[in-house]
Amino acid sequence: MNRELFVNVTSTEINIALCEDRVLVELNREVAHTGFAVGDIYLGKVHKIMPGLNAAFVNIGHERDAFIHYQDLGTHINSLNKIVKSYQPGNRGLRLDTMKIDPAGEVEKGGKITSHLQVGQLVMVQIAKEAISTKGPRLTADISLAGRNIVLIPFTSKVLISQKIRSNEEKKRLKRVAAGVLPKNFGVIIRTAAVNASDLDIEQDILAAVEKWRKTCQQIRKRTAPALLMGEMNRANTIIRDTLDGTFSQICVDDEAMYNEICTYVRAVDAEKERIVKLYRGTVPIFDNFDISRQIKSLFAKYVSLKRGAYLIMESTEAMHVIDVNSGNRTKAEDNQEQTAMEVNLAAATEIARQIRLRDWGGIVIVDFIDLHKSQNRQLLYEEMQRLMATDKAKHTILPLSKFGLMQITRQRIRPVAVHNTEDICPTCGGSGRVEPTVLLDRKIENQISLLTLERKHRFVRLVVSPYVAAFLKKGFWSLRRKWSWRYKARIKVVADQSVGMIDVHYQDKEGRDILNVSKSGNSKKKR
């Protein structure tokens, strides 16, 4: 598999496309200068306690208060609160590696949030989910700091290994290296990327994360809540950190500042990979040059085509996302409907797994597959869907097909759903979704003719309209065109043009020059 990353930078946003064998599999959009990204650590102030929800709202500087539930306080919230208090002005500041931490934790399973947080209290929190729709960010007080090979977990001494690492020898090596360098009261999760990483790389990753924790705590003394203590790296570098491996052939960036930033990061984590980072200087936009724009247009539409006439209908609401699988005309042309339905469903499953990841759908996804009568086929489809979703880094759960042929998928919702406009503006309504009533069209045209003949003294007016309107204006012996010619003592000519919008009208003189500039609302504007 050949993987490529393309980064498009504009003044307002950064667009990042991840392709596998030149097929778009992931598209991320980061709005510039907005902040509040997943992983950011803030010094917040508790604004409101909600005992009924066992939760609190925290002011972190966002337009909407962020939400934290009792279950998201972590097991050592009291120790975290001590550290926050110790770094406030006038205090010396506690070092985590010198504190006495209860390994069993400090939070009761069925406890109350009021035992740990009070209104007005300063608290260190981390963004777990970005603001979505009308909801503010979701917070956690269980702080973690991610590196390329590890995730540092303060207030614990555990060394955990990714389940994707199978080799027992490798697990022993990684545990030994991590345990040898970890300070007291710091734990770590060894990521899959650590496989085959050198002992030195892992040690440096852990020490860098510990130093980041130390600097984050020191920022408390310098900041006034609400304030950002430690920002997560930009989205491009985050993707590189989480996915960069031997399958990457190039990272292409169209902005020099971003190119230098990515080069610096790649050089730090894997110096040999710096050669694949390239600055794109072409005149054609980077996404157009690498056929990404076309894929975006076709993939984010409501209707997604599959092979041999089958297609998906994909719709998204606030409550859930729905996918309907349709066979098109295939079942009508083939005798074995069960086999045909299975083939369409398997092809649809491949595209659905890709689309869910591409659109970054979170929450509940309902897929309406074509009905399968054989239980072994339903089981096979379920297992295939699990296999296809296995590469998705977002946490998800897939349930077997119900008796109605519905499959339920729940997927971790971290950031807003990716929405990309794949439609052009309607030439008739200008994108408003509304047009003037046709019953008022003749009155509008007559008002403009009155203006041109009585006020501007034109003796000839050519009306260029759609064929539908032309037929309407010329209908009958005593047509509207003839009435207007007699009433305003001018020659009125009606010309049908299929390129003209349904209710658009162009007013011209004998030479075909426009003599009236008309806005979308139908109001005339004088030429300057």
XYZ file of C-alpha atoms in Angstrom:
528
model
C 0.000 0.000 0.000
C 1.264 3.450 -0.970
C 0.184 6.303 1.315
C 0.387 10.031 0.605
C -0.546 13.139 2.577
C -1.553 16.360 0.813
C -1.848 19.620 2.764
C -3.633 22.681 1.351
C -3.239 25.900 3.354
C -5.432 28.992 2.914
C -5.821 32.154 4.981
C -8.794 30.702 6.850
C -8.236 26.933 7.022
C -5.939 23.958 6.514
C -7.238 21.022 4.446
C -5.451 17.679 4.844
C -6.097 14.714 2.551
C -4.777 11.225 3.305
C -4.699 8.932 0.263
C -3.981 5.223 -0.007
C -2.941 4.170 -3.517
C -4.203 7.593 -4.688
C -7.680 6.883 -3.280
C -8.917 9.456 -0.757
C -9.551 7.750 2.600
C -9.453 10.605 5.113
C -10.120 14.322 4.823
C -9.534 16.758 7.668
C -10.269 20.453 7.858
C -8.736 22.665 10.529
C -10.041 26.216 10.761
C -7.167 28.612 11.387
C -6.898 30.521 14.673
C -9.929 28.924 16.365
C -8.164 26.908 19.085
C -10.096 24.427 21.254
C -8.731 21.283 19.584
C -8.851 17.776 21.026
C -5.857 17.293 23.335
C -5.522 20.964 24.342
C -5.040 21.467 28.085
C -6.751 24.462 29.726
C -6.881 26.179 33.070
C -10.629 26.536 33.488
C -12.955 27.981 36.093
C -16.007 26.034 37.262
C -19.020 28.103 36.251
C -21.955 25.923 37.245
C -22.541 22.634 39.081
C -25.434 20.431 37.907
C -26.106 17.919 40.739
C -28.937 16.284 38.783
C -26.552 15.434 35.944
C -23.627 14.841 38.322
C -21.679 17.162 36.047
C -20.288 20.671 35.817
C -19.912 23.424 33.244
C -16.441 24.929 33.032
C -15.432 28.232 31.457
C -12.356 27.662 29.273
C -12.819 30.751 27.095
C -15.076 29.143 24.497
C -18.308 30.915 23.519
C -20.159 28.066 25.251
C -19.193 26.577 28.605
C -17.472 23.202 28.338
C -19.045 20.121 29.944
C -17.398 17.651 32.314
C -19.141 14.642 33.873
C -18.235 12.992 37.164
C -16.984 9.924 35.288
C -14.506 12.123 33.384
C -12.804 13.499 36.495
C -10.246 10.697 36.457
C -9.173 8.643 39.450
C -6.848 11.280 40.947
C -8.761 14.560 40.630
C -7.916 15.571 44.221
C -4.169 15.277 43.552
C -4.603 17.246 40.317
C -6.459 19.957 42.244
C -3.565 20.106 44.743
C -1.095 20.666 41.915
C -3.256 23.425 40.395
C -3.513 25.151 43.783
C 0.221 24.779 44.455
C 1.158 26.635 41.247
C -1.018 29.647 41.913
C 0.847 32.919 42.654
C 2.592 32.885 46.026
C 2.945 29.088 46.202
C 6.068 27.057 45.421
C 4.472 24.402 43.235
C 4.394 20.649 43.815
C 6.337 18.124 41.761
C 4.297 15.083 40.856
C 7.216 12.689 41.338
C 7.538 13.766 44.991
C 3.841 13.422 45.881
C 2.237 10.486 47.654
C -0.388 9.045 45.307
C -2.929 6.381 46.257
C -2.690 3.674 43.551
C -6.322 2.704 44.181
C -7.523 6.176 43.228
C -9.337 8.963 45.037
C -12.744 8.935 43.346
C -15.616 6.705 44.430
C -17.483 4.917 41.668
C -20.887 6.288 42.663
C -19.713 9.570 44.154
C -20.897 13.137 43.642
C -19.138 15.797 41.624
C -19.733 18.317 44.421
C -17.187 16.385 46.526
C -14.411 17.419 44.126
C -15.485 20.609 42.309
C -17.005 23.866 43.532
C -18.260 26.936 41.657
C -15.381 29.360 41.048
C -12.700 26.686 41.517
C -9.745 26.571 39.121
C -9.283 23.200 37.436
C -6.894 21.730 34.873
C -8.863 20.054 32.085
C -8.228 18.579 28.649
C -10.532 18.718 25.624
C -11.863 15.235 24.859
C -14.378 16.278 22.185
C -14.613 19.479 20.199
C -17.730 21.653 20.271
C -20.457 20.101 18.115
C -23.541 21.993 16.933
C -25.075 23.710 19.987
C -22.912 21.808 22.490
C -19.700 23.160 23.937
C -16.486 21.111 24.189
C -16.463 17.916 26.279
C -13.734 17.823 28.927
C -11.774 15.312 30.933
C -9.578 15.813 33.993
C -7.790 12.526 33.264
C -4.857 14.274 31.577
C -2.703 12.475 29.002
C 0.142 13.671 26.774
C 0.654 11.899 23.455
C 3.988 11.312 21.761
C 4.828 9.357 18.628
C 5.594 6.107 20.463
C 3.883 6.591 23.819
C 1.062 8.289 25.699
C 2.126 9.622 29.111
C -0.428 9.207 31.931
C 0.281 11.235 35.096
C -0.860 9.976 38.552
C -0.301 6.279 37.818
C 2.656 3.908 37.633
C 1.259 1.445 35.105
C 3.012 0.513 31.863
C 0.415 -0.639 29.346
C 1.083 -2.077 25.892
C -1.082 -1.649 22.789
C -3.126 -4.785 22.096
C -2.010 -4.643 18.459
C 1.533 -5.548 19.531
C 1.540 -9.371 19.455
C 5.164 -10.351 20.074
C 5.829 -11.276 23.710
C 9.527 -10.513 23.297
C 8.733 -7.038 21.974
C 6.296 -6.436 24.831
C 8.970 -7.357 27.393
C 11.505 -5.057 25.730
C 9.127 -2.095 25.587
C 8.047 -2.590 29.207
C 11.662 -2.776 30.357
C 12.658 0.392 28.473
C 9.660 2.383 29.720
C 9.990 1.257 33.343
C 13.657 2.210 33.342
C 13.079 5.856 32.450
C 9.645 6.707 33.908
C 9.696 9.023 36.956
C 7.645 8.164 40.020
C 3.859 8.640 39.654
C 3.976 8.609 35.854
C 2.533 5.801 33.769
C 2.608 5.191 30.057
C 0.751 3.498 27.222
C 3.105 2.078 24.596
C 1.642 2.758 21.139
C 1.768 0.438 18.134
C 4.245 2.812 16.468
C 6.829 1.823 19.114
C 7.327 -1.588 17.487
C 10.887 -1.696 16.122
C 11.599 1.772 17.568
C 14.975 1.962 19.284
C 15.319 2.075 23.071
C 16.703 5.601 22.768
C 13.705 6.826 20.723
C 11.267 5.520 23.327
C 13.254 6.982 26.217
C 13.435 10.389 24.516
C 9.699 10.286 23.780
C 8.904 9.627 27.452
C 11.281 12.307 28.739
C 9.883 14.840 26.245
C 6.335 14.121 27.459
C 7.401 14.470 31.120
C 9.022 17.823 30.291
C 5.820 18.910 28.546
C 3.870 18.074 31.733
C 6.316 20.129 33.809
C 5.975 23.157 31.505
C 2.183 22.811 31.491
C 2.095 23.013 35.291
C 4.397 26.046 35.292
C 2.032 27.849 32.922
C -0.617 27.892 35.680
C 1.440 30.509 37.518
C 1.672 32.714 34.404
C -1.936 32.512 33.228
C -5.275 33.892 34.372
C -8.211 31.520 33.965
C -9.658 30.758 31.535
C -6.432 30.147 29.619
C -4.690 27.649 27.350
C -1.860 25.874 29.182
C -0.664 23.520 26.446
C -1.882 23.367 22.851
C -1.969 20.189 20.790
C 0.119 20.374 17.607
C -1.654 21.282 14.370
C -3.797 18.666 12.670
C -1.258 17.934 9.916
C 1.492 17.077 12.408
C -0.965 15.081 14.520
C -1.850 12.892 11.526
C 1.843 12.476 10.708
C 2.592 11.535 14.321
C -0.161 8.920 14.381
C 0.236 7.419 10.896
C 3.775 7.987 9.581
C 5.395 4.662 8.708
C 7.252 2.917 5.907
C 4.212 2.975 3.603
C 4.359 6.776 3.148
C 5.819 7.859 -0.200
C 5.288 11.624 0.050
C 3.923 14.472 2.145
C 3.086 17.344 -0.196
C 2.417 20.868 1.152
C 1.507 24.018 -0.790
C 2.533 26.529 1.890
C 6.166 27.280 2.750
C 5.587 28.076 6.432
C 3.631 24.846 6.944
C 6.257 22.957 4.918
C 9.022 24.178 7.254
C 6.937 23.294 10.324
C 6.277 19.755 9.061
C 9.938 19.304 8.077
C 11.002 20.284 11.594
C 8.609 17.784 13.155
C 9.443 14.905 10.787
C 13.165 15.555 11.285
C 12.652 15.216 15.040
C 10.704 11.945 14.917
C 12.283 10.222 11.891
C 15.103 12.080 10.143
C 15.183 9.626 7.230
C 11.593 10.508 6.342
C 12.338 14.210 5.830
C 13.159 13.516 2.169
C 9.508 12.608 1.423
C 8.259 16.048 2.552
C 7.885 18.202 -0.552
C 6.859 21.805 -1.184
C 4.307 22.074 -3.989
C 4.882 25.108 -6.215
C 2.514 24.331 -9.119
C 0.136 26.918 -10.591
C -2.756 24.440 -10.494
C -4.256 24.094 -6.953
C -2.707 21.118 -5.154
C -6.010 19.260 -4.686
C -6.872 19.703 -8.381
C -3.433 18.557 -9.508
C -3.623 15.291 -7.548
C -7.292 14.579 -8.416
C -8.449 15.113 -4.836
C -11.017 17.830 -5.632
C -12.846 15.512 -8.027
C -12.929 12.755 -5.407
C -14.294 15.172 -2.807
C -17.069 16.288 -5.167
C -18.092 12.717 -5.949
C -17.640 11.200 -2.491
C -19.440 13.745 -0.307
C -22.641 13.778 -2.349
C -25.927 12.378 -1.058
C -25.831 9.631 -3.699
C -22.678 7.503 -3.927
C -22.386 5.198 -6.939
C -21.165 1.615 -6.695
C -20.276 -0.813 -9.475
C -22.854 -2.152 -11.948
C -25.614 0.335 -11.150
C -25.849 -0.086 -7.365
C -25.671 3.019 -5.165
C -25.842 4.352 -1.605
C -28.070 7.086 -0.230
C -26.332 8.790 2.699
C -28.126 11.266 4.954
C -27.081 12.890 8.200
C -29.195 14.396 10.980
C -28.485 15.721 14.460
C -29.667 12.442 16.003
C -28.071 9.857 13.708
C -26.697 9.045 10.273
C -28.548 6.771 7.849
C -27.265 4.797 4.843
C -29.591 3.028 2.418
C -28.130 0.391 0.081
C -29.839 0.130 -3.316
C -29.191 -2.449 -6.019
C -30.390 -0.277 -8.905
C -31.534 -2.500 -11.783
C -29.344 -5.499 -10.973
C -31.914 -7.694 -9.259
C -34.313 -7.312 -12.160
C -31.757 -8.675 -14.612
C -30.433 -11.608 -12.566
C -32.170 -14.769 -11.397
C -30.311 -15.553 -8.166
C -31.503 -12.653 -6.018
C -29.825 -13.895 -2.815
C -26.426 -14.050 -4.516
C -26.958 -10.683 -6.189
C -28.040 -9.093 -2.898
C -24.948 -10.508 -1.193
C -22.634 -9.147 -3.906
C -24.199 -5.690 -3.690
C -24.062 -5.720 0.125
C -20.372 -6.697 0.179
C -19.509 -3.966 -2.331
C -21.573 -1.506 -0.292
C -19.833 -2.527 2.954
C -16.434 -1.663 1.456
C -17.629 1.793 0.417
C -19.543 2.383 3.665
C -16.443 1.712 5.797
C -14.536 4.202 3.668
C -17.315 6.810 3.694
C -17.809 6.715 7.472
C -14.108 7.352 7.982
C -13.984 9.973 5.220
C -16.969 11.943 6.515
C -15.841 11.378 10.116
C -19.336 10.350 11.167
C -19.735 9.885 14.911
C -22.608 8.731 17.088
C -25.151 6.269 15.675
C -24.996 5.060 12.073
C -27.840 2.884 10.741
C -27.218 0.918 7.530
C -30.189 -0.537 5.654
C -28.690 -3.399 3.645
C -30.575 -5.355 0.992
C -32.482 -8.198 2.674
C -30.610 -11.494 3.001
C -32.614 -14.646 3.733
C -29.742 -16.983 4.615
C -28.312 -16.610 8.128
C -24.799 -17.590 6.971
C -24.837 -14.694 4.487
C -25.903 -12.251 7.206
C -23.079 -13.502 9.434
C -20.576 -13.240 6.568
C -21.614 -9.639 5.893
C -21.284 -8.795 9.602
C -17.763 -10.288 9.768
C -16.732 -8.466 6.577
C -17.928 -5.144 8.021
C -15.878 -5.774 11.169
C -12.794 -6.520 9.056
C -13.239 -3.375 6.942
C -13.678 -1.141 10.009
C -10.676 -2.636 11.829
C -8.313 0.003 10.387
C -10.476 2.862 11.707
C -8.657 4.511 14.628
C -11.894 5.891 16.112
C -13.490 3.626 18.716
C -16.533 1.880 17.268
C -18.972 -0.958 17.850
C -20.763 -2.942 15.138
C -23.887 -4.977 15.862
C -25.068 -7.936 13.737
C -27.861 -7.408 11.231
C -31.351 -7.294 12.709
C -34.232 -9.277 11.237
C -35.114 -6.150 9.260
C -31.703 -6.074 7.567
C -30.486 -3.098 9.618
C -26.935 -2.843 10.953
C -26.194 -0.464 13.814
C -22.754 1.087 14.136
C -21.729 3.387 16.967
C -18.570 5.403 16.404
C -16.641 7.761 18.646
C -17.625 11.366 17.988
C -14.602 13.598 18.594
C -15.100 16.572 16.283
C -17.896 17.955 14.078
C -18.905 15.896 11.042
C -16.929 16.739 7.919
C -19.212 18.689 5.581
C -18.063 19.574 2.095
C -20.199 21.406 -0.435
C -20.544 19.245 -3.553
C -23.299 21.221 -5.265
C -23.255 24.317 -7.467
C -25.443 27.351 -6.840
C -28.775 27.146 -8.654
C -28.730 29.636 -11.558
C -32.461 30.313 -11.147
C -32.749 31.086 -7.435
C -29.120 32.086 -6.791
C -28.871 29.603 -3.935
C -31.764 31.033 -1.922
C -34.085 28.119 -2.658
C -36.849 30.571 -3.598
C -37.954 32.256 -6.839
C -40.519 34.944 -7.540
C -44.077 33.703 -8.135
C -44.707 33.228 -11.852
C -48.087 34.962 -11.467
C -46.199 38.203 -10.740
C -43.812 37.845 -13.665
C -45.927 39.755 -16.202
C -46.366 42.649 -13.748
C -42.614 42.796 -13.140
C -41.863 42.877 -16.877
C -44.481 45.562 -17.517
C -43.026 47.745 -14.753
C -39.606 47.580 -16.408
C -41.080 48.317 -19.876
C -42.868 51.328 -18.402
C -39.573 52.564 -16.968
C -37.729 52.117 -20.282
C -40.372 53.648 -22.577
C -41.943 56.419 -20.495
C -38.950 57.599 -18.443
C -35.966 56.644 -20.601
C -37.785 57.166 -23.935
C -36.810 53.861 -25.569
C -38.950 53.108 -28.649
C -37.688 49.547 -29.026
C -37.304 46.894 -26.323
C -36.159 43.322 -26.918
C -37.115 40.847 -24.174
C -34.771 37.821 -24.053
C -36.474 35.139 -21.971
C -36.739 31.367 -21.566
C -38.865 29.506 -24.158
C -41.511 28.908 -21.484
C -41.899 32.629 -20.724
C -41.696 33.528 -24.441
C -44.663 31.274 -25.202
C -46.576 32.835 -22.307
C -45.935 36.415 -23.532
C -46.877 35.674 -27.180
C -49.920 33.493 -26.531
C -53.089 34.484 -28.443
C -53.863 37.287 -30.919
C -54.218 39.916 -28.199
C -51.046 38.742 -26.416
C -49.259 40.523 -23.596
C -46.519 41.566 -26.049
C -49.111 43.186 -28.355
C -50.918 44.882 -25.417
C -47.667 46.399 -24.129
C -46.664 47.610 -27.624
C -50.014 49.400 -28.004
C -50.085 50.758 -24.435
C -46.533 52.186 -24.397
C -46.326 53.168 -28.094
C -43.137 51.154 -28.574
C -42.056 48.072 -30.465
C -41.737 45.112 -28.079
C -39.962 42.013 -29.405
C -39.837 38.701 -27.526
C -36.855 36.367 -28.144
C -36.697 32.821 -26.712
C -33.280 31.655 -25.432
C -32.797 28.275 -23.739
C -29.708 29.516 -21.876
C -31.800 32.054 -19.945
C -33.107 31.071 -16.514
C -36.739 30.061 -16.193
C -37.972 33.451 -14.921
C -35.013 35.652 -15.868
C -35.522 38.532 -18.315
C -32.882 40.469 -20.275
C -33.880 43.887 -21.677
C -31.972 44.885 -24.840
C -31.971 47.509 -27.603
C -31.909 46.843 -31.386
C -28.146 46.107 -31.299
C -28.575 43.522 -28.542
C -27.029 45.677 -25.813
C -28.433 45.429 -22.303
C -30.349 48.578 -21.432
C -31.441 47.599 -17.938
C -29.489 45.954 -15.132
C -31.889 43.865 -13.026
C -30.967 42.378 -9.629
C -32.103 38.963 -8.378
C -34.946 40.637 -6.517
C -36.218 42.124 -9.760
C -35.315 45.740 -8.853
C -33.685 47.758 -11.618
C -30.349 49.465 -11.111
C -29.083 52.426 -13.063
C -25.832 51.870 -14.874
C -22.981 54.074 -13.734
